[in-house]
Coordinates of N, CA and C in Angstrom, one line a residue:
R176 N -0.8 14.6 6.2 CA -1.1 14.8 4.9 C 0.1 15.3 4.1
M177 N 0.3 14.8 2.9 CA 1.3 15.3 2.1 C 1.0 16.5 1.3
E178 N -0.2 16.5 0.8 CA -0.7 17.7 0.1 C -0.5 19.0 0.7
G179 N 0.3 19.9 0.2 CA 0.4 21.2 0.9 C 1.5 21.3 1.9
N180 N 2.0 20.2 2.2 CA 3.0 20.2 3.4 C 4.4 20.6 2.7
P181 N 5.0 21.7 3.2 CA 6.2 22.3 2.6 C 7.4 21.3 2.8
I182 N 7.4 20.4 3.8 CA 8.6 19.6 4.1 C 8.5 18.3 3.3
C183 N 7.4 18.0 2.6 CA 7.2 16.7 1.8 C 7.6 17.1 0.5
R184 N 8.2 16.1 -0.2 CA 8.6 16.1 -1.7 C 7.3 15.7 -2.3
H185 N 6.9 16.6 -3.3 CA 5.7 16.2 -4.1 C 6.2 15.0 -5.1
I186 N 5.4 14.0 -5.1 CA 5.5 12.8 -6.0 C 4.3 12.8 -6.8
P187 N 4.5 12.8 -8.2 CA 3.3 12.8 -9.0 C 2.8 11.3 -9.1
W188 N 2.0 10.9 -8.1 CA 1.3 9.6 -8.0 C 0.6 9.4 -9.2
G189 N 0.5 8.1 -9.6 CA -0.4 7.7 -10.7 C -1.9 7.9 -10.4
E190 N -2.6 8.3 -11.4 CA -4.1 8.6 -11.2 C -4.7 8.0 -12.5
G191 N -6.0 7.8 -12.4 CA -6.8 7.3 -13.5 C -7.1 5.9 -13.4
P192 N -7.9 5.4 -14.4 CA -8.4 4.1 -14.4 C -7.3 3.0 -14.3
E193 N -6.2 3.2 -15.0 CA -5.2 2.2 -15.0 C -4.6 2.0 -13.5
Y194 N -4.4 3.2 -12.9 CA -3.9 3.2 -11.6 C -4.9 2.6 -10.6
I195 N -6.1 2.9 -10.7 CA -7.2 2.3 -9.9 C -7.2 0.9 -10.0
Q196 N -7.1 0.3 -11.3 CA -7.1 -1.1 -11.4 C -5.9 -1.7 -10.8
R197 N -4.8 -1.1 -11.0 CA -3.5 -1.6 -10.3 C -3.6 -1.7 -8.8
F198 N -4.2 -0.6 -8.3 CA -4.4 -0.5 -6.8 C -5.3 -1.6 -6.3
E199 N -6.4 -1.8 -7.0 CA -7.3 -2.9 -6.7 C -6.7 -4.4 -6.7
A200 N -5.8 -4.5 -7.7 CA -5.1 -5.7 -7.9 C -4.2 -5.9 -6.7
W201 N -3.5 -4.9 -6.3 CA -2.6 -4.9 -5.1 C -3.4 -5.3 -3.8
K202 N -4.4 -4.6 -3.7 CA -5.3 -4.7 -2.4 C -5.8 -6.2 -2.4
E203 N -6.1 -6.8 -3.5 CA -6.8 -8.2 -3.5 C -5.8 -9.3 -3.7
G204 N -4.4 -8.9 -3.8 CA -3.4 -9.9 -4.0 C -3.4 -10.6 -5.2
R205 N -3.6 -9.8 -6.3 CA -3.5 -10.4 -7.7 C -2.6 -9.5 -8.6
T206 N -1.5 -9.1 -8.2 CA -0.6 -8.3 -9.0 C 0.1 -9.1 -10.1
G207 N 0.4 -10.4 -9.8 CA 1.1 -11.3 -10.7 C 2.5 -11.4 -10.1
Y208 N 2.8 -10.8 -9.0 CA 4.1 -11.0 -8.3 C 3.8 -11.9 -7.1
P209 N 4.3 -13.1 -7.2 CA 3.9 -14.2 -6.1 C 4.2 -13.7 -4.7
W210 N 5.3 -13.1 -4.4 CA 5.6 -12.6 -3.0 C 4.5 -11.5 -2.6
I211 N 4.4 -10.6 -3.3 CA 3.5 -9.5 -3.1 C 2.0 -10.1 -2.9
D212 N 1.6 -11.0 -3.8 CA 0.3 -11.5 -3.8 C 0.1 -12.3 -2.5
A213 N 1.1 -13.1 -2.2 CA 1.0 -14.0 -1.0 C 0.9 -13.1 0.2
C214 N 1.7 -12.1 0.4 CA 1.5 -11.1 1.5 C 0.2 -10.5 1.6
M215 N -0.4 -9.9 0.5 CA -1.6 -9.3 0.7 C -2.8 -10.4 0.8
Q216 N -2.6 -11.5 0.4 CA -3.7 -12.6 0.7 C -3.6 -12.9 2.1
Q217 N -2.4 -13.0 2.7 CA -2.3 -13.4 4.2 C -2.9 -12.2 5.0
L218 N -2.6 -11.0 4.5 CA -3.2 -9.8 5.2 C -4.7 -9.9 5.3
R219 N -5.2 -10.1 4.1 CA -6.7 -10.2 4.0 C -7.3 -11.4 4.8
R220 N -6.6 -12.5 4.7 CA -7.2 -13.7 5.4 C -7.0 -13.7 7.0
E221 N -5.7 -13.3 7.3 CA -5.4 -13.4 8.8 C -5.4 -12.1 9.5
G222 N -5.3 -11.1 8.8 CA -5.2 -9.7 9.5 C -3.9 -9.4 10.2
V223 N -2.9 -10.2 10.0 CA -1.5 -9.9 10.3 C -0.6 -10.0 9.2
L224 N 0.6 -9.4 9.3 CA 1.6 -9.5 8.4 C 3.0 -9.1 9.0
H225 N 4.0 -9.8 8.8 CA 5.4 -9.7 9.3 C 5.8 -8.3 8.9
H226 N 6.6 -7.6 9.7 CA 7.0 -6.2 9.3 C 7.8 -6.1 8.0
L227 N 8.5 -7.1 7.7 CA 9.3 -7.1 6.4 C 8.3 -7.3 5.2
A228 N 7.3 -8.2 5.4 CA 6.2 -8.2 4.3 C 5.4 -6.9 4.3
R229 N 5.1 -6.2 5.3 CA 4.6 -5.0 5.3 C 5.3 -3.9 4.5
H230 N 6.7 -4.0 4.7 CA 7.5 -3.1 4.0 C 7.6 -3.4 2.6
A231 N 7.6 -4.8 2.3 CA 7.7 -5.0 0.8 C 6.4 -4.7 0.1
V232 N 5.3 -5.0 0.6 CA 4.0 -4.5 -0.1 C 3.9 -3.0 -0.1
A233 N 4.3 -2.3 0.9 CA 4.3 -0.8 0.9 C 5.2 -0.3 -0.2
C234 N 6.4 -0.8 -0.3 CA 7.3 -0.3 -1.3 C 6.8 -0.6 -2.7
F235 N 6.4 -1.8 -2.9 CA 5.7 -2.3 -4.2 C 4.7 -1.3 -4.6
L236 N 3.8 -0.9 -3.6 CA 2.7 0.0 -4.0 C 3.2 1.4 -4.4
T237 N 4.2 1.9 -3.7 CA 4.7 3.3 -3.9 C 5.8 3.4 -4.9
R238 N 6.6 2.4 -5.0 CA 7.8 2.6 -5.8 C 8.0 1.4 -6.7
G239 N 7.2 0.4 -6.7 CA 7.3 -0.8 -7.6 C 6.8 -0.5 -8.9
D240 N 5.9 -1.3 -9.3 CA 5.3 -1.1 -10.7 C 4.0 -0.1 -10.5
L241 N 3.6 0.2 -9.3 CA 2.4 0.8 -9.2 C 2.3 2.3 -9.1
W242 N 3.2 2.9 -8.4 CA 3.3 4.4 -8.2 C 1.9 5.0 -7.7
V243 N 1.4 4.3 -6.6 CA 0.2 4.7 -6.0 C 0.5 5.3 -4.7
S244 N -0.2 6.4 -4.3 CA 0.0 7.1 -3.0 C 0.1 6.2 -1.8
W245 N 1.0 6.5 -1.0 CA 1.2 5.7 0.3 C -0.1 5.9 1.2
E246 N -0.8 7.1 1.0 CA -2.0 7.3 1.8 C -3.1 6.3 1.5
K247 N -3.2 5.8 0.2 CA -4.2 4.8 -0.1 C -3.8 3.4 0.5
G248 N -2.5 3.2 0.5 CA -2.0 1.9 1.2 C -2.3 2.0 2.7
A249 N -2.0 3.1 3.3 CA -2.3 3.3 4.7 C -3.7 2.9 5.1
A250 N -4.6 3.4 4.2 CA -6.0 3.1 4.4 C -6.4 1.7 4.4
V251 N -5.6 1.0 3.4 CA -5.8 -0.5 3.4 C -5.3 -1.2 4.5
F252 N -4.2 -0.8 5.1 CA -3.6 -1.3 6.2 C -4.4 -1.1 7.5
D253 N -5.0 0.1 7.6 CA -5.9 0.5 8.6 C -7.2 -0.4 8.7
E254 N -7.6 -0.8 7.5 CA -8.8 -1.6 7.4 C -8.6 -3.0 7.7
L255 N -7.4 -3.6 7.3 CA -7.2 -5.0 7.3 C -6.4 -5.5 8.5
L256 N -5.5 -4.7 9.0 CA -4.5 -5.1 10.0 C -5.3 -5.1 11.4
I257 N -5.2 -6.3 12.2 CA -5.9 -6.3 13.4 C -5.1 -5.5 14.5
D258 N -3.8 -5.3 14.2 CA -3.0 -4.5 15.1 C -2.8 -3.1 14.6
A259 N -3.6 -2.6 13.7 CA -3.4 -1.2 13.2 C -3.6 -0.4 14.3
D260 N -2.7 0.7 14.4 CA -2.7 1.7 15.4 C -2.7 3.1 14.7
W261 N -3.8 3.7 14.9 CA -4.0 5.2 14.2 C -2.9 6.1 14.7
A262 N -2.6 6.0 16.0 CA -1.6 6.9 16.5 C -0.2 6.7 16.0
L263 N 0.1 5.5 15.6 CA 1.5 5.2 15.1 C 1.6 5.4 13.5
N264 N 0.5 5.3 12.9 CA 0.5 5.4 11.5 C -0.1 6.7 10.8
N265 N -0.3 7.7 11.7 CA -0.8 8.9 11.1 C 0.0 10.2 11.6

């Protein structure tokens, strides 16, 4: 966890209705960015995603237009990836 961890830099992640809407759009593959949307739709449909696509959607979530916590993105990956590994991602 990042909260309260002294070695993690605190980032003011976006909160509120606007950010929830953005997060849901990212999760469902309807951000309006074709590459991101295609990656998220493939993840939802097939349960797999190339490591570079994983990196792209994760960066878009945390540093692109969204500024949503990586912890929310990790939960989506845990839910949708057929090769999700708790030991590697926590």
